[in-house]
Amino acid sequence: MMLPRLHVITDGVVLARADFPRRLAAIASLGGRVAVHLRDRTADGRTFWNAVERAAPVVREHGAMLVVNARPDIAALVGADAVQLGSDDLSVPDARRVAPRASAGRSVHGQDEARAAVAEGADYLIVGNVHPTASHPDRAGIGVAALAGIVGLGRPVLAIGGMT
């Protein structure tokens, strides 16, 4: 599996912006070079569904990768390319039962979690935070050495958190 080099990850604030459709179209116009992660951990199911239902056609129109975070049911409904799962979400096998056509990624925060994600069949890993970051001030970064060990597990890896 080849991941795009640029991943754009939304939150509830971004999804609610009046100019989000215009900005999304500009980002998605990069086509297969970008993945758009539709994510809002604060929204109820209906609110998130409404946002994804509006955004998915824009992403699809431009050929960008569509990733739905935490909700394999919504990923299946819009035909997402992937579902991104956090540690509190469904397991990869359970997510595949709900969204069998979507790739399954797992967010991990260290080598043990990464090994477990690979063992459960994750197609790719999002690893973070690698360095200290304002979004997680209570969590020290895992560092480049730990990241290298995770890359060695043989799955595509996207490193986030304090990366420049």
GROMACS .gro file of C-alpha atoms in nm, residues 30-103:
model
   74
   30LEU     CA    1  -0.388   1.778  -0.542
   31GLY     CA    2  -0.549   1.444  -0.631
   32GLY     CA    3  -0.372   1.124  -0.532
   33ARG     CA    4  -0.089   1.316  -0.367
   34VAL     CA    5  -0.313   1.397  -0.068
   35ALA     CA    6  -0.523   1.208   0.183
   36VAL     CA    7  -0.809   1.391   0.354
   37HIS     CA    8  -0.892   1.257   0.700
   38LEU     CA    9  -1.242   1.352   0.804
   39ARG     CA   10  -1.224   1.352   1.182
   40ASP     CA   11  -1.431   1.502   1.461
   41ARG     CA   12  -1.404   1.323   1.793
   42THR     CA   13  -1.651   1.567   1.955
   43ALA     CA   14  -1.944   1.520   1.714
   44ASP     CA   15  -2.235   1.287   1.759
   45GLY     CA   16  -2.293   1.033   1.482
   46ARG     CA   17  -2.553   1.235   1.292
   47THR     CA   18  -2.349   1.555   1.294
   48PHE     CA   19  -2.038   1.373   1.177
   49TRP     CA   20  -2.233   1.186   0.911
   50ASN     CA   21  -2.372   1.515   0.775
   51ALA     CA   22  -2.020   1.660   0.750
   52VAL     CA   23  -1.879   1.349   0.581
   53GLU     CA   24  -2.173   1.323   0.342
   54ARG     CA   25  -2.106   1.682   0.226
   55ALA     CA   26  -1.726   1.646   0.208
   56ALA     CA   27  -1.686   1.302   0.050
   57PRO     CA   28  -1.803   1.399  -0.301
   58VAL     CA   29  -1.558   1.690  -0.309
   59VAL     CA   30  -1.268   1.461  -0.215
   60ARG     CA   31  -1.381   1.195  -0.465
   61GLU     CA   32  -1.423   1.448  -0.748
   62HIS     CA   33  -1.053   1.528  -0.734
   63GLY     CA   34  -0.923   1.175  -0.679
   64ALA     CA   35  -0.775   1.241  -0.335
   65MET     CA   36  -0.766   0.962  -0.078
   66LEU     CA   37  -1.071   0.973   0.152
   67VAL     CA   38  -1.013   0.859   0.509
   68VAL     CA   39  -1.288   0.852   0.773
   69ASN     CA   40  -1.161   0.846   1.127
   70ALA     CA   41  -1.307   0.621   1.398
   71ARG     CA   42  -1.630   0.536   1.216
   72PRO     CA   43  -1.613   0.232   0.987
   73ASP     CA   44  -1.992   0.249   0.946
   74ILE     CA   45  -1.970   0.597   0.797
   75ALA     CA   46  -1.661   0.498   0.597
   76ALA     CA   47  -1.861   0.214   0.441
   77LEU     CA   48  -2.158   0.439   0.363
   78VAL     CA   49  -1.946   0.686   0.164
   79GLY     CA   50  -1.712   0.428   0.012
   80ALA     CA   51  -1.406   0.572   0.186
   81ASP     CA   52  -1.063   0.450   0.083
   82ALA     CA   53  -0.966   0.396   0.445
   83VAL     CA   54  -1.081   0.408   0.802
   84GLN     CA   55  -0.838   0.536   1.066
   85LEU     CA   56  -0.875   0.372   1.405
   86GLY     CA   57  -0.758   0.499   1.741
   87SER     CA   58  -0.682   0.284   2.042
   88ASP     CA   59  -1.039   0.318   2.174
   89ASP     CA   60  -1.204   0.234   1.841
   90LEU     CA   61  -1.303  -0.102   1.697
   91SER     CA   62  -1.032  -0.357   1.629
   92VAL     CA   63  -0.904  -0.380   1.274
   93PRO     CA   64  -1.084  -0.714   1.211
   94ASP     CA   65  -1.413  -0.572   1.341
   95ALA     CA   66  -1.373  -0.254   1.134
   96ARG     CA   67  -1.315  -0.471   0.825
   97ARG     CA   68  -1.642  -0.652   0.892
   98VAL     CA   69  -1.821  -0.316   0.880
   99ALA     CA   70  -1.619  -0.156   0.598
  100PRO     CA   71  -1.466  -0.446   0.403
  101ARG     CA   72  -1.353  -0.237   0.104
  102ALA     CA   73  -1.166   0.022   0.311
  103SER     CA   74  -0.804  -0.006   0.415
   0.00000   0.00000   0.00000
